[in-house]
Amino acid sequence: MAETIQGVLEVNGRRGGYVRDPELSFAATPDDVWVAPTLVSRFGLVAGATVAGTVRAGKKGRELATVDTICGLTPDEFQARTPFERLTAISPDRRFPLGEVETVSMRVVDLIAPLGRGSRALIVAPPKAGKTQLLEELAGAIRTVAPAARIIALLIDERPEEVTHFRRAVPVEVLASSNDETLESHVHLAEMTMAHV
């Protein structure tokens, strides 16, 4: 029986790429599956796309043999979609009622910087100011008021123990590059996350 995989495509300069695991914050591993340039061009694959398919043994290791779905769509549906660059930007219009959650910090966020579906937020503060705790509360509050929402938390240059705590405390997708990793690792994760979402 053929092995099946699912992961996020990282395209390299030669137009081929690798299927990376979001659970590992897109870090390269020896087990990553190669995606040949012919598959990338045949199916119109783009960096950051979630790809599922079957794997076969190749010349240099495991490689993707077939593409079953791309971003949850069949290959034909994916190729027929409007490319991201041509989509019309729409401002978030369905608000998360964070003030309904019984914490003062969420009431303040709701008054000062209301968030809606599709919002992207950046918290900038000096070390030990509580930004990770605020992000935890924010993710938990959104999970409470909108259980079906997809929440992705990108943590860059955090202490490893804070990353572990965040993953255990909040039921959301956590992508992290802790402060014991290189600047290149931080940039790679940020670029892959932006391509993925």
PDB file of C-alpha atoms in Angstrom:
ATOM      1  CA  MET A   1       0.000   0.000   0.000  1.00  0.00           C
ATOM      2  CA  ALA A   2       1.351   3.426  -0.965  1.00  0.00           C
ATOM      3  CA  GLU A   3       2.351   5.878   1.738  1.00  0.00           C
ATOM      4  CA  THR A   4       0.293   9.083   1.819  1.00  0.00           C
ATOM      5  CA  ILE A   5       1.481  12.399   3.202  1.00  0.00           C
ATOM      6  CA  GLN A   6       0.144  15.876   3.804  1.00  0.00           C
ATOM      7  CA  GLY A   7       2.114  19.026   4.463  1.00  0.00           C
ATOM      8  CA  VAL A   8       2.930  22.527   3.302  1.00  0.00           C
ATOM      9  CA  LEU A   9       4.919  23.083   0.117  1.00  0.00           C
ATOM     10  CA  GLU A  10       8.155  25.056   0.290  1.00  0.00           C
ATOM     11  CA  VAL A  11       9.327  25.909  -3.218  1.00  0.00           C
ATOM     12  CA  ASN A  12      13.058  26.327  -3.765  1.00  0.00           C
ATOM     13  CA  GLY A  13      14.881  28.285  -6.454  1.00  0.00           C
ATOM     14  CA  ARG A  14      14.905  25.401  -8.937  1.00  0.00           C
ATOM     15  CA  ARG A  15      11.072  25.418  -8.947  1.00  0.00           C
ATOM     16  CA  GLY A  16      10.829  22.072  -7.185  1.00  0.00           C
ATOM     17  CA  GLY A  17      10.302  21.952  -3.476  1.00  0.00           C
ATOM     18  CA  TYR A  18       9.707  19.983  -0.307  1.00  0.00           C
ATOM     19  CA  VAL A  19       6.622  19.108   1.690  1.00  0.00           C
ATOM     20  CA  ARG A  20       7.225  20.507   5.190  1.00  0.00           C
ATOM     21  CA  ASP A  21       5.416  19.613   8.403  1.00  0.00           C
ATOM     22  CA  PRO A  22       3.573  22.518  10.086  1.00  0.00           C
ATOM     23  CA  GLU A  23       3.790  20.634  13.406  1.00  0.00           C
ATOM     24  CA  LEU A  24       7.558  21.180  13.171  1.00  0.00           C
ATOM     25  CA  SER A  25       7.127  24.860  12.223  1.00  0.00           C
ATOM     26  CA  PHE A  26       8.177  24.061   8.632  1.00  0.00           C
ATOM     27  CA  ALA A  27      11.705  23.073   9.709  1.00  0.00           C
ATOM     28  CA  ALA A  28      13.633  20.974   7.186  1.00  0.00           C
ATOM     29  CA  THR A  29      14.081  17.312   8.147  1.00  0.00           C
ATOM     30  CA  PRO A  30      15.643  14.310   6.380  1.00  0.00           C
ATOM     31  CA  ASP A  31      12.130  12.810   6.085  1.00  0.00           C
ATOM     32  CA  ASP A  32      10.760  15.672   3.971  1.00  0.00           C
ATOM     33  CA  VAL A  33       9.273  14.613   0.649  1.00  0.00           C
ATOM     34  CA  TRP A  34      10.678  16.102  -2.587  1.00  0.00           C
ATOM     35  CA  VAL A  35       8.222  17.623  -5.066  1.00  0.00           C
ATOM     36  CA  ALA A  36       9.590  17.574  -8.611  1.00  0.00           C
ATOM     37  CA  PRO A  37       9.424  20.726 -10.767  1.00  0.00           C
ATOM     38  CA  THR A  38       7.191  18.840 -13.215  1.00  0.00           C
ATOM     39  CA  LEU A  39       4.534  18.335 -10.501  1.00  0.00           C
ATOM     40  CA  VAL A  40       4.802  21.975  -9.424  1.00  0.00           C
ATOM     41  CA  SER A  41       4.184  23.225 -12.960  1.00  0.00           C
ATOM     42  CA  ARG A  42       1.589  20.573 -13.919  1.00  0.00           C
ATOM     43  CA  PHE A  43      -0.659  21.350 -10.937  1.00  0.00           C
ATOM     44  CA  GLY A  44       0.176  25.060 -10.551  1.00  0.00           C
ATOM     45  CA  LEU A  45       1.475  24.485  -7.030  1.00  0.00           C
ATOM     46  CA  VAL A  46       2.456  27.562  -5.052  1.00  0.00           C
ATOM     47  CA  ALA A  47       4.599  28.080  -1.972  1.00  0.00           C
ATOM     48  CA  GLY A  48       2.573  27.642   1.201  1.00  0.00           C
ATOM     49  CA  ALA A  49      -0.063  25.357  -0.352  1.00  0.00           C
ATOM     50  CA  THR A  50      -1.184  22.377   1.723  1.00  0.00           C
ATOM     51  CA  VAL A  51      -0.506  19.348  -0.462  1.00  0.00           C
ATOM     52  CA  ALA A  52      -1.671  15.751   0.044  1.00  0.00           C
ATOM     53  CA  GLY A  53      -0.645  12.798  -2.079  1.00  0.00           C
ATOM     54  CA  THR A  54       1.205   9.521  -2.317  1.00  0.00           C
ATOM     55  CA  VAL A  55       4.936   9.023  -1.941  1.00  0.00           C
ATOM     56  CA  ARG A  56       7.383   6.809  -3.836  1.00  0.00           C
ATOM     57  CA  ALA A  57      11.089   6.122  -3.529  1.00  0.00           C
ATOM     58  CA  GLY A  58      13.096   8.437  -5.750  1.00  0.00           C
ATOM     59  CA  LYS A  59      16.748   8.816  -6.724  1.00  0.00           C
ATOM     60  CA  LYS A  60      17.593  11.014  -3.742  1.00  0.00           C
ATOM     61  CA  GLY A  61      14.970   9.829  -1.266  1.00  0.00           C
ATOM     62  CA  ARG A  62      11.215  10.019  -0.969  1.00  0.00           C
ATOM     63  CA  GLU A  63       9.353  12.050  -3.574  1.00  0.00           C
ATOM     64  CA  LEU A  64       5.743  12.955  -4.220  1.00  0.00           C
ATOM     65  CA  ALA A  65       4.272  10.594  -6.824  1.00  0.00           C
ATOM     66  CA  THR A  66       0.687  11.854  -7.040  1.00  0.00           C
ATOM     67  CA  VAL A  67      -1.191  14.934  -5.882  1.00  0.00           C
ATOM     68  CA  ASP A  68      -4.606  14.115  -4.416  1.00  0.00           C
ATOM     69  CA  THR A  69      -5.586  17.480  -2.936  1.00  0.00           C
ATOM     70  CA  ILE A  70      -4.200  21.010  -2.844  1.00  0.00           C
ATOM     71  CA  CYS A  71      -5.488  23.259  -0.050  1.00  0.00           C
ATOM     72  CA  GLY A  72      -8.419  20.867   0.383  1.00  0.00           C
ATOM     73  CA  LEU A  73      -9.406  21.084  -3.304  1.00  0.00           C
ATOM     74  CA  THR A  74      -8.990  18.622  -6.135  1.00  0.00           C
ATOM     75  CA  PRO A  75      -6.153  19.567  -8.508  1.00  0.00           C
ATOM     76  CA  ASP A  76      -8.709  20.719 -11.124  1.00  0.00           C
ATOM     77  CA  GLU A  77     -10.569  22.883  -8.590  1.00  0.00           C
ATOM     78  CA  PHE A  78      -7.283  24.364  -7.359  1.00  0.00           C
ATOM     79  CA  GLN A  79      -6.180  25.313 -10.871  1.00  0.00           C
ATOM     80  CA  ALA A  80      -9.596  26.863 -11.608  1.00  0.00           C
ATOM     81  CA  ARG A  81      -9.556  29.105  -8.514  1.00  0.00           C
ATOM     82  CA  THR A  82      -8.780  32.807  -8.733  1.00  0.00           C
ATOM     83  CA  PRO A  83      -5.089  33.374  -7.887  1.00  0.00           C
ATOM     84  CA  PHE A  84      -4.473  35.108  -4.565  1.00  0.00           C
ATOM     85  CA  GLU A  85      -2.889  38.136  -6.253  1.00  0.00           C
ATOM     86  CA  ARG A  86      -6.112  38.797  -8.185  1.00  0.00           C
ATOM     87  CA  LEU A  87      -8.499  38.502  -5.234  1.00  0.00           C
ATOM     88  CA  THR A  88     -10.219  41.605  -3.889  1.00  0.00           C
ATOM     89  CA  ALA A  89      -9.104  42.594  -0.403  1.00  0.00           C
ATOM     90  CA  ILE A  90     -11.962  42.699   2.078  1.00  0.00           C
ATOM     91  CA  SER A  91     -11.604  44.253   5.505  1.00  0.00           C
ATOM     92  CA  PRO A  92     -12.682  42.120   8.469  1.00  0.00           C
ATOM     93  CA  ASP A  93     -16.395  42.745   8.984  1.00  0.00           C
ATOM     94  CA  ARG A  94     -17.458  40.048  11.460  1.00  0.00           C
ATOM     95  CA  ARG A  95     -16.177  41.105  14.844  1.00  0.00           C
ATOM     96  CA  PHE A  96     -15.056  38.809  17.630  1.00  0.00           C
ATOM     97  CA  PRO A  97     -16.971  39.976  20.735  1.00  0.00           C
ATOM     98  CA  LEU A  98     -13.944  39.686  23.030  1.00  0.00           C
ATOM     99  CA  GLY A  99     -15.603  41.922  25.620  1.00  0.00           C
ATOM    100  CA  GLU A 100     -17.970  39.051  26.425  1.00  0.00           C
ATOM    101  CA  VAL A 101     -15.062  37.069  27.861  1.00  0.00           C
ATOM    102  CA  GLU A 102     -14.713  37.759  31.570  1.00  0.00           C
ATOM    103  CA  THR A 103     -11.201  39.262  31.557  1.00  0.00           C
ATOM    104  CA  VAL A 104     -10.249  42.908  31.799  1.00  0.00           C
ATOM    105  CA  SER A 105      -7.499  42.614  29.184  1.00  0.00           C
ATOM    106  CA  MET A 106      -9.929  41.262  26.569  1.00  0.00           C
ATOM    107  CA  ARG A 107     -12.415  44.041  27.321  1.00  0.00           C
ATOM    108  CA  VAL A 108      -9.621  46.592  26.812  1.00  0.00           C
ATOM    109  CA  VAL A 109      -8.562  44.950  23.523  1.00  0.00           C
ATOM    110  CA  ASP A 110     -12.202  44.958  22.390  1.00  0.00           C
ATOM    111  CA  LEU A 111     -12.485  48.693  23.115  1.00  0.00           C
ATOM    112  CA  ILE A 112      -9.098  49.869  21.811  1.00  0.00           C
ATOM    113  CA  ALA A 113      -8.269  47.444  18.978  1.00  0.00           C
ATOM    114  CA  PRO A 114     -11.327  45.373  18.031  1.00  0.00           C
ATOM    115  CA  LEU A 115     -10.563  42.232  16.055  1.00  0.00           C
ATOM    116  CA  GLY A 116     -12.611  40.536  13.362  1.00  0.00           C
ATOM    117  CA  ARG A 117     -12.387  37.452  11.174  1.00  0.00           C
ATOM    118  CA  GLY A 118      -9.375  37.869   8.902  1.00  0.00           C
ATOM    119  CA  SER A 119      -7.514  40.254  11.214  1.00  0.00           C
ATOM    120  CA  ARG A 120      -3.783  40.027  11.551  1.00  0.00           C
ATOM    121  CA  ALA A 121      -2.315  41.477  14.703  1.00  0.00           C
ATOM    122  CA  LEU A 122       1.203  42.213  15.857  1.00  0.00           C
ATOM    123  CA  ILE A 123       2.097  42.648  19.515  1.00  0.00           C
ATOM    124  CA  VAL A 124       5.328  44.549  20.094  1.00  0.00           C
ATOM    125  CA  ALA A 125       6.601  45.088  23.622  1.00  0.00           C
ATOM    126  CA  PRO A 126       9.828  44.858  25.601  1.00  0.00           C
ATOM    127  CA  PRO A 127      10.837  41.536  27.202  1.00  0.00           C
ATOM    128  CA  LYS A 128       8.845  40.424  30.263  1.00  0.00           C
ATOM    129  CA  ALA A 129       5.990  42.851  29.465  1.00  0.00           C
ATOM    130  CA  GLY A 130       3.403  40.073  29.170  1.00  0.00           C
ATOM    131  CA  LYS A 131       2.902  39.938  25.407  1.00  0.00           C
ATOM    132  CA  THR A 132       2.889  36.125  25.313  1.00  0.00           C
ATOM    133  CA  GLN A 133       0.307  36.025  28.096  1.00  0.00           C
ATOM    134  CA  LEU A 134      -1.824  38.581  26.234  1.00  0.00           C
ATOM    135  CA  LEU A 135      -1.546  36.484  23.074  1.00  0.00           C
ATOM    136  CA  GLU A 136      -2.588  33.371  25.048  1.00  0.00           C
ATOM    137  CA  GLU A 137      -5.613  35.202  26.458  1.00  0.00           C
ATOM    138  CA  LEU A 138      -6.481  36.524  23.005  1.00  0.00           C
ATOM    139  CA  ALA A 139      -6.318  33.083  21.389  1.00  0.00           C
ATOM    140  CA  GLY A 140      -8.327  31.547  24.230  1.00  0.00           C
ATOM    141  CA  ALA A 141     -10.969  34.285  24.032  1.00  0.00           C
ATOM    142  CA  ILE A 142     -11.357  33.888  20.262  1.00  0.00           C
ATOM    143  CA  ARG A 143     -11.625  30.110  20.721  1.00  0.00           C
ATOM    144  CA  THR A 144     -14.410  30.750  23.290  1.00  0.00           C
ATOM    145  CA  VAL A 145     -16.480  33.207  21.220  1.00  0.00           C
ATOM    146  CA  ALA A 146     -15.839  31.543  17.832  1.00  0.00           C
ATOM    147  CA  PRO A 147     -15.032  27.842  18.319  1.00  0.00           C
ATOM    148  CA  ALA A 148     -14.900  27.150  14.563  1.00  0.00           C
ATOM    149  CA  ALA A 149     -12.339  29.895  13.809  1.00  0.00           C
ATOM    150  CA  ARG A 150      -8.889  28.857  12.587  1.00  0.00           C
ATOM    151  CA  ILE A 151      -6.328  30.528  14.829  1.00  0.00           C
ATOM    152  CA  ILE A 152      -2.631  30.518  13.970  1.00  0.00           C
ATOM    153  CA  ALA A 153      -0.154  31.925  16.489  1.00  0.00           C
ATOM    154  CA  LEU A 154       3.288  32.792  15.119  1.00  0.00           C
ATOM    155  CA  LEU A 155       5.858  33.060  17.911  1.00  0.00           C
ATOM    156  CA  ILE A 156       9.280  34.378  16.940  1.00  0.00           C
ATOM    157  CA  ASP A 157      12.276  34.804  19.252  1.00  0.00           C
ATOM    158  CA  GLU A 158      10.386  33.563  22.324  1.00  0.00           C
ATOM    159  CA  ARG A 159      11.991  31.536  25.104  1.00  0.00           C
ATOM    160  CA  PRO A 160      11.652  27.768  24.446  1.00  0.00           C
ATOM    161  CA  GLU A 161       9.738  27.251  27.705  1.00  0.00           C
ATOM    162  CA  GLU A 162       7.213  29.928  26.679  1.00  0.00           C
ATOM    163  CA  VAL A 163       6.696  28.194  23.329  1.00  0.00           C
ATOM    164  CA  THR A 164       6.098  24.871  25.113  1.00  0.00           C
ATOM    165  CA  HIS A 165       3.715  26.498  27.596  1.00  0.00           C
ATOM    166  CA  PHE A 166       1.792  28.214  24.787  1.00  0.00           C
ATOM    167  CA  ARG A 167       1.411  24.942  22.876  1.00  0.00           C
ATOM    168  CA  ARG A 168       0.093  23.198  25.990  1.00  0.00           C
ATOM    169  CA  ALA A 169      -2.148  26.016  27.216  1.00  0.00           C
ATOM    170  CA  VAL A 170      -3.944  27.147  24.071  1.00  0.00           C
ATOM    171  CA  PRO A 171      -5.723  24.850  21.565  1.00  0.00           C
ATOM    172  CA  VAL A 172      -4.561  26.683  18.413  1.00  0.00           C
ATOM    173  CA  GLU A 173      -2.011  26.137  15.636  1.00  0.00           C
ATOM    174  CA  VAL A 174       1.331  27.321  17.007  1.00  0.00           C
ATOM    175  CA  LEU A 175       4.247  28.009  14.671  1.00  0.00           C
ATOM    176  CA  ALA A 176       7.378  28.950  16.571  1.00  0.00           C
ATOM    177  CA  SER A 177      11.044  29.789  16.197  1.00  0.00           C
ATOM    178  CA  SER A 178      12.462  30.177  19.688  1.00  0.00           C
ATOM    179  CA  ASN A 179      15.274  32.489  20.750  1.00  0.00           C
ATOM    180  CA  ASP A 180      17.817  29.667  20.616  1.00  0.00           C
ATOM    181  CA  GLU A 181      17.430  29.464  16.824  1.00  0.00           C
ATOM    182  CA  THR A 182      19.134  31.526  14.127  1.00  0.00           C
ATOM    183  CA  LEU A 183      17.864  34.718  12.521  1.00  0.00           C
ATOM    184  CA  GLU A 184      17.587  32.783   9.261  1.00  0.00           C
ATOM    185  CA  SER A 185      15.250  30.335  11.011  1.00  0.00           C
ATOM    186  CA  HIS A 186      13.056  33.221  12.232  1.00  0.00           C
ATOM    187  CA  VAL A 187      12.865  34.727   8.729  1.00  0.00           C
ATOM    188  CA  HIS A 188      12.197  31.335   7.112  1.00  0.00           C
ATOM    189  CA  LEU A 189       9.313  30.626   9.484  1.00  0.00           C
ATOM    190  CA  ALA A 190       7.792  34.082   8.984  1.00  0.00           C
ATOM    191  CA  GLU A 191       7.994  33.764   5.181  1.00  0.00           C
ATOM    192  CA  MET A 192       6.542  30.230   5.166  1.00  0.00           C
ATOM    193  CA  THR A 193       3.717  31.284   7.479  1.00  0.00           C
ATOM    194  CA  MET A 194       2.798  34.249   5.294  1.00  0.00           C
ATOM    195  CA  ALA A 195       2.836  32.015   2.200  1.00  0.00           C
ATOM    196  CA  HIS A 196       0.731  29.402   4.007  1.00  0.00           C
ATOM    197  CA  VAL A 197      -1.990  31.690   5.309  1.00  0.00           C
TER     198      VAL A 197
END
